[in-house]
Coordinates of N, CA, C and O in Angstrom, one line a residue:
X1 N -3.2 -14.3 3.9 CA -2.9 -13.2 3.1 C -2.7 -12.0 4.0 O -3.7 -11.8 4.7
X2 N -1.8 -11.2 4.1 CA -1.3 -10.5 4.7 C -2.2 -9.1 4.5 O -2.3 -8.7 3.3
X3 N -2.8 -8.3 5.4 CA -4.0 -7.0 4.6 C -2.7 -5.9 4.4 O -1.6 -5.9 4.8
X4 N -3.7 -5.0 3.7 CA -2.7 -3.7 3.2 C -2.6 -3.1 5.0 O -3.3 -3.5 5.9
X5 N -1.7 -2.2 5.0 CA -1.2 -1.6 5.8 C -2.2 -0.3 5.9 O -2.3 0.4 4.9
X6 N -3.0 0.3 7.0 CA -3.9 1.1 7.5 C -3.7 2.2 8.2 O -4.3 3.2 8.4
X7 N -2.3 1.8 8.9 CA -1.8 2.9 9.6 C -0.9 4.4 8.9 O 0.2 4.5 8.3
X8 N -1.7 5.3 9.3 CA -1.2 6.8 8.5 C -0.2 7.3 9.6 O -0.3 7.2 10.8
X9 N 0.8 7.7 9.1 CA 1.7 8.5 10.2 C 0.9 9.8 10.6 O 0.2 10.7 10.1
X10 N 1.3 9.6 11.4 CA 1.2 10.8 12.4 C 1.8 12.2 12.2 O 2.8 12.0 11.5
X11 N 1.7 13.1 12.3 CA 2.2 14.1 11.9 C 2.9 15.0 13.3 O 2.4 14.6 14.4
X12 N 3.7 15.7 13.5 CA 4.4 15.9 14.3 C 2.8 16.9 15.4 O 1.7 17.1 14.9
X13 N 3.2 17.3 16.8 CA 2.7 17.2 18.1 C 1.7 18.4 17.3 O 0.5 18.0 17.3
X14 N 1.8 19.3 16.8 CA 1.5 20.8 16.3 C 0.6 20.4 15.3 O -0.5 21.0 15.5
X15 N 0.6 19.7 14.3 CA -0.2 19.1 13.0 C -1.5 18.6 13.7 O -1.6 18.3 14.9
X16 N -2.4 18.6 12.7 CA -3.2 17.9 12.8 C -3.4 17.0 11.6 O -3.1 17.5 10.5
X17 N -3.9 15.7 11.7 CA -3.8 15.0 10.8 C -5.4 14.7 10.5 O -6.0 14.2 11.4
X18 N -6.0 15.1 9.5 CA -7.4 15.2 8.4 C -7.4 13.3 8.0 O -6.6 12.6 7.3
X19 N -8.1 13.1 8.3 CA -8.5 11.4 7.7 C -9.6 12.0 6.9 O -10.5 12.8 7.3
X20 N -9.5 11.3 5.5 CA -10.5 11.3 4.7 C -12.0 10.7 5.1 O -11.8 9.7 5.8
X21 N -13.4 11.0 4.9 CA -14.9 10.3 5.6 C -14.7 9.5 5.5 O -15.0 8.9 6.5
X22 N -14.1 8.4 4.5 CA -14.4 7.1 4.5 C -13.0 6.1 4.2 O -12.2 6.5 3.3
X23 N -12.9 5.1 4.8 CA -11.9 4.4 5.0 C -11.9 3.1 3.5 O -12.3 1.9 3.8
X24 N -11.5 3.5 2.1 CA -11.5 2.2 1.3 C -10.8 1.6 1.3 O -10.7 1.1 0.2
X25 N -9.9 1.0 2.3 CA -9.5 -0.3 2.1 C -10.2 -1.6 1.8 O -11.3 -1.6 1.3
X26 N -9.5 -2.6 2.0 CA -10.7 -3.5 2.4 C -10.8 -4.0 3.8 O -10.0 -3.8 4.7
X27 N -11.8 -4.4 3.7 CA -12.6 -4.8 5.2 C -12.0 -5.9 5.7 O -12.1 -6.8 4.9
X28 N -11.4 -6.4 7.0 CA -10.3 -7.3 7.5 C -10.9 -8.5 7.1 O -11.5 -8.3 6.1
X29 N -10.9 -9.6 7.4 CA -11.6 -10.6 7.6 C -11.8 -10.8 9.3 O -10.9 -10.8 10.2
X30 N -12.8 -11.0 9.5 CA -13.5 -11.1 11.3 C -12.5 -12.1 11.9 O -12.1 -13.2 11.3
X31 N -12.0 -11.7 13.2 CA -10.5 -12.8 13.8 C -11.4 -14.3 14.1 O -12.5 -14.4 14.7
X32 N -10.7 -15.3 13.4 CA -11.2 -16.7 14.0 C -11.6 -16.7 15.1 O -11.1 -15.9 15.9
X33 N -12.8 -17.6 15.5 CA -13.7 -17.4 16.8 C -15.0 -16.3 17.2 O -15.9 -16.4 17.9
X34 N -14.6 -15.3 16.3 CA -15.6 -14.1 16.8 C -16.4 -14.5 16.9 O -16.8 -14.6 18.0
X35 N -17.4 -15.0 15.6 CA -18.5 -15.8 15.3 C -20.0 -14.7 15.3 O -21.1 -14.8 15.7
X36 N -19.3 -13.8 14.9 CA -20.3 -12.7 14.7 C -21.7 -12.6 14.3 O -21.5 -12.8 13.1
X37 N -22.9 -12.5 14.4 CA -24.1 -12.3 14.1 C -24.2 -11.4 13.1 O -23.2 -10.7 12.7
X38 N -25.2 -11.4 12.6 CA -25.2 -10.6 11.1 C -25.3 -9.1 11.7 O -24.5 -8.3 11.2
X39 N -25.7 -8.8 12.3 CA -25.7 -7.5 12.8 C -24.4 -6.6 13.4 O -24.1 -5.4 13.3
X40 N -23.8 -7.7 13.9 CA -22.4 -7.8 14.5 C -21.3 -7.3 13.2 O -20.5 -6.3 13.1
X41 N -21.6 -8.6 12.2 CA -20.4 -8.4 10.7 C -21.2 -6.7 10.0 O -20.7 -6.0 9.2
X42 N -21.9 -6.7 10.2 CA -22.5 -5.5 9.9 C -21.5 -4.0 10.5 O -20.9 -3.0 10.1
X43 N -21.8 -4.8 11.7 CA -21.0 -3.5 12.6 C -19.5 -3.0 11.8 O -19.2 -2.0 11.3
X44 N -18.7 -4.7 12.1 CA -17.9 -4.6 11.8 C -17.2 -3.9 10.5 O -16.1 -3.4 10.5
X45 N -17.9 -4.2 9.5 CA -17.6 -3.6 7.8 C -18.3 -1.9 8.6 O -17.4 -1.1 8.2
X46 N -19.0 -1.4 9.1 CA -18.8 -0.1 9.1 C -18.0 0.3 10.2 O -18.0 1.5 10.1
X47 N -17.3 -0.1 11.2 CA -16.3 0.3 12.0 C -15.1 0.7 10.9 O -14.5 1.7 10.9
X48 N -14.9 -0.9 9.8 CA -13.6 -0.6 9.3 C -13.7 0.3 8.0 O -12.8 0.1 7.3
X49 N -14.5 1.0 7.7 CA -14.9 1.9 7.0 C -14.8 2.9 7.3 O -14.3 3.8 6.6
X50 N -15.2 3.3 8.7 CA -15.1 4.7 9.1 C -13.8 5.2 9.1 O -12.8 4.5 8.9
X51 N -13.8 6.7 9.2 CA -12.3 7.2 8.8 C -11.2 7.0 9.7 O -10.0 6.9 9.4
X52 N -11.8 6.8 11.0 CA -10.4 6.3 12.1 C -10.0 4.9 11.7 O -8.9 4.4 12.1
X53 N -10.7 4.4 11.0 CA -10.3 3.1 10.4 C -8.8 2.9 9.6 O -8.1 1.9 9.4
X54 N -8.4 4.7 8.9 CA -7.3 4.4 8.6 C -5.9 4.4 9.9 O -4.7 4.1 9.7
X55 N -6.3 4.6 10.6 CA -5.6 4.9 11.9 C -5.2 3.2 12.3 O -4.4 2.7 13.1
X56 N -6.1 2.7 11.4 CA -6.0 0.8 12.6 C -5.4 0.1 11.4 O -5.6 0.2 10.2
X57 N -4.2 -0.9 12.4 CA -3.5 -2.0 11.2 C -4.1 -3.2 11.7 O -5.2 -3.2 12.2
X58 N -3.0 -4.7 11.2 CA -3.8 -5.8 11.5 C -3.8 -5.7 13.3 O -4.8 -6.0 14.0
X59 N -2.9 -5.4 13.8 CA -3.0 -5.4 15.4 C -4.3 -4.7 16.0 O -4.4 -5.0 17.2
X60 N -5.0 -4.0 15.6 CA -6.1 -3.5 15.9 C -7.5 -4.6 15.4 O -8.7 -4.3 15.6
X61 N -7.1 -5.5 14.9 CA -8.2 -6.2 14.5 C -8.9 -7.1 15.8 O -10.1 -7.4 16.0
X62 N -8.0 -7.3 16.4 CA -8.5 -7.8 17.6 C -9.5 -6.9 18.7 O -10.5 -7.3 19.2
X63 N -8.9 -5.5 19.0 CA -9.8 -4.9 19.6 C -11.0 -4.7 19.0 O -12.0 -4.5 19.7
X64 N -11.0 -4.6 17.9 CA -12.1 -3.3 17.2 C -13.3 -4.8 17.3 O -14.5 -4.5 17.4
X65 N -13.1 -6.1 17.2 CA -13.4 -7.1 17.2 C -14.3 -7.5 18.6 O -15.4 -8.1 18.6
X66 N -13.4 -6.9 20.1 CA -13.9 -7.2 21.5 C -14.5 -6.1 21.2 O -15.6 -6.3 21.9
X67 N -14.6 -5.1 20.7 CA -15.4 -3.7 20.6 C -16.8 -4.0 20.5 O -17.8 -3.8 21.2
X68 N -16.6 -4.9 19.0 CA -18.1 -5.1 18.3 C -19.2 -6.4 19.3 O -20.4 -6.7 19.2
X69 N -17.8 -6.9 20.2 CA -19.1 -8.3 20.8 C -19.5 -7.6 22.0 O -20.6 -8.0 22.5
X70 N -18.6 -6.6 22.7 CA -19.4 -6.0 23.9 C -20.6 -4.7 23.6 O -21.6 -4.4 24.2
X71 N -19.9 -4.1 22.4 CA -21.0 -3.1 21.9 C -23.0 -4.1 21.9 O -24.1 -4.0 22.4
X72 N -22.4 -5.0 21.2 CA -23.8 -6.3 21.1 C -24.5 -7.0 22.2 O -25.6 -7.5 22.3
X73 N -23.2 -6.7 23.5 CA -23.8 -7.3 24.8 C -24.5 -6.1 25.7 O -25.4 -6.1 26.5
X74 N -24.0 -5.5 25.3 CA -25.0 -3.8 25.5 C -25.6 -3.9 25.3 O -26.4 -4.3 26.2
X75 N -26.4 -3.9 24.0 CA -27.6 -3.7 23.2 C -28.5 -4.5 23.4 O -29.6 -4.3 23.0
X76 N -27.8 -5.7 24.2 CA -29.3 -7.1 23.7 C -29.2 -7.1 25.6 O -29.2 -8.1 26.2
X77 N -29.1 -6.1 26.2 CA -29.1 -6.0 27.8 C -28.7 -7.0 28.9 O -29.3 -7.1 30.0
X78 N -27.1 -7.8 28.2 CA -26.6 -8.5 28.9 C -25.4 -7.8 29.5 O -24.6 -8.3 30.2
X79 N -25.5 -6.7 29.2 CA -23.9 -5.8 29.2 C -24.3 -5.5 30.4 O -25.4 -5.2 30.8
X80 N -22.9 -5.6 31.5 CA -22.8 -4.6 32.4 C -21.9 -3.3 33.1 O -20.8 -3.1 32.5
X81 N -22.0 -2.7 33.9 CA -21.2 -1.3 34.0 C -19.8 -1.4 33.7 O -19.1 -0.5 33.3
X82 N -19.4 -3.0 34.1 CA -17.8 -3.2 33.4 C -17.9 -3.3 32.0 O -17.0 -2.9 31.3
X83 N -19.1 -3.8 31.5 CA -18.8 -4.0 30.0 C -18.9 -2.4 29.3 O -18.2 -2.0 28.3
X84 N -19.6 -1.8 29.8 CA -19.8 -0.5 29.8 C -18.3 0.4 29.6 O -17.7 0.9 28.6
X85 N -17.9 0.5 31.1 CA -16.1 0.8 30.9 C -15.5 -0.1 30.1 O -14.4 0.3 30.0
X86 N -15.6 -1.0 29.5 CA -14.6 -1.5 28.4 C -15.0 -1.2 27.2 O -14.2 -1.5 26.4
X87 N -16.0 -0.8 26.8 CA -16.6 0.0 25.9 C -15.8 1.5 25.4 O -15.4 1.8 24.3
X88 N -15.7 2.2 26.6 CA -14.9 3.4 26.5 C -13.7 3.2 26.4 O -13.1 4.0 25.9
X89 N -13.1 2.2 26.9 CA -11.8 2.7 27.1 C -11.4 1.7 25.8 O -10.2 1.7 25.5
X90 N -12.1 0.9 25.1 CA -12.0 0.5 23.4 C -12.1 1.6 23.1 O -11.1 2.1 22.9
X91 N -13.3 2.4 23.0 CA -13.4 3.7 21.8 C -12.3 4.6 21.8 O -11.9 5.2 20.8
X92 N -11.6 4.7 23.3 CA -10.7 5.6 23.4 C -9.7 5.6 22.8 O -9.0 6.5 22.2
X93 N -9.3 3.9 22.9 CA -8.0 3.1 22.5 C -8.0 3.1 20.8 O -6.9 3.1 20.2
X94 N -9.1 3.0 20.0 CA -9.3 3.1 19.1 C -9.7 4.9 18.1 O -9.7 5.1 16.9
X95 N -10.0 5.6 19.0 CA -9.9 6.7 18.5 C -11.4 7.4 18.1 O -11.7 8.5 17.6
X96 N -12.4 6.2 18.8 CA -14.0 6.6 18.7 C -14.5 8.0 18.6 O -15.4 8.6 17.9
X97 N -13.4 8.3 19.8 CA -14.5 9.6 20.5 C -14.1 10.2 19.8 O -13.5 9.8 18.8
X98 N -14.2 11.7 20.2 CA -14.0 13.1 19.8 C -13.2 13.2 20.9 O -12.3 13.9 20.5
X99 N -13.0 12.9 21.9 CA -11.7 13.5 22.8 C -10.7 12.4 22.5 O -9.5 12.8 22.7
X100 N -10.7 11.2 22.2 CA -9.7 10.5 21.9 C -8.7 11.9 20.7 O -7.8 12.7 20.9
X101 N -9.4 11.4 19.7 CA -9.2 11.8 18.5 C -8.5 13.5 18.4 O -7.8 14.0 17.5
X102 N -8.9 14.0 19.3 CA -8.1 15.2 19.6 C -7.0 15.1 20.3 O -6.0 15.9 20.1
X103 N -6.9 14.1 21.3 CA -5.5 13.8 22.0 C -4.4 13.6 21.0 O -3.3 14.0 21.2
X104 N -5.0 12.6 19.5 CA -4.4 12.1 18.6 C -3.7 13.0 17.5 O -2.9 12.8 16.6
X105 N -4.5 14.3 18.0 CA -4.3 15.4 16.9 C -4.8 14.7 15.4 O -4.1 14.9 14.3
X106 N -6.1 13.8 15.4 CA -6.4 13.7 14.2 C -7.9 14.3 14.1 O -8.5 14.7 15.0
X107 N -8.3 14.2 12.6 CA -9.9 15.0 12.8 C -10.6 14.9 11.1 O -10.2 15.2 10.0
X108 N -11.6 14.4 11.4 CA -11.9 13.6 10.4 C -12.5 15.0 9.0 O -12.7 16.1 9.4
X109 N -12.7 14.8 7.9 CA -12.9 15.5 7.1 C -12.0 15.3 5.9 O -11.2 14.3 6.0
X110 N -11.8 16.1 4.6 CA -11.3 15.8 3.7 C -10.1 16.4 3.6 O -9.9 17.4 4.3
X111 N -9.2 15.9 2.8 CA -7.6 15.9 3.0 C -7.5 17.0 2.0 O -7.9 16.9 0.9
X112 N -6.6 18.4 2.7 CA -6.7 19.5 1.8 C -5.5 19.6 1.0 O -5.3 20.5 0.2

């Protein structure tokens, strides 16, 4: 089944684009193989929730996915300084940060 479409246009260089707090779509289905831990699918339903979430289509399901198993290999102190840089340069690529998200001219809050 094909998911609804998540990606908001962009608004030209000058704009900024307001994402609503919270992202209702529905939540992807986790890519075959992840094999996520409960904590993991956890993650994952509030990644695709959050409001940069409308920013991600099905092509982003894959990253946000390497996001959630190296964010886990961090935490359970198997991660290291490479997993670390791939950590950032996922959030960036995704729109995590606050300086991503400024590059993107988007900014989270309610749509006026």
């Amino acid at each position: 089944m094909k998911q609804p479409t998540r990606r908001k246009p962009l608004s030209g260089a000058s704009a900024t684009t307001k994402l609503p707090i919270v992202c209702t779509l529905p939540v992807p289905p986790v890519p075959p193989g992840a094999d996520f831990s409960d904590a993991q699918s956890a993650r994952w339903s509030e990644l695709w929730t959050s409001a940069v979430a409308w920013l991600w289509g099905e092509p982003e399901t894959g990253l946000v996915a390497a996001y959630v198993h190296l964010e886990a290999q961090l935490f359970n102190g198997s991660g290291t300084a490479a997993t670390i840089r791939e950590i950032k340069s996922l959030a960036d690529s995704l729109g995590l940060s606050p300086q991503s998200r400024a590059r993107m001219n988007v900014a989270i809050g309610e749509e006026k």
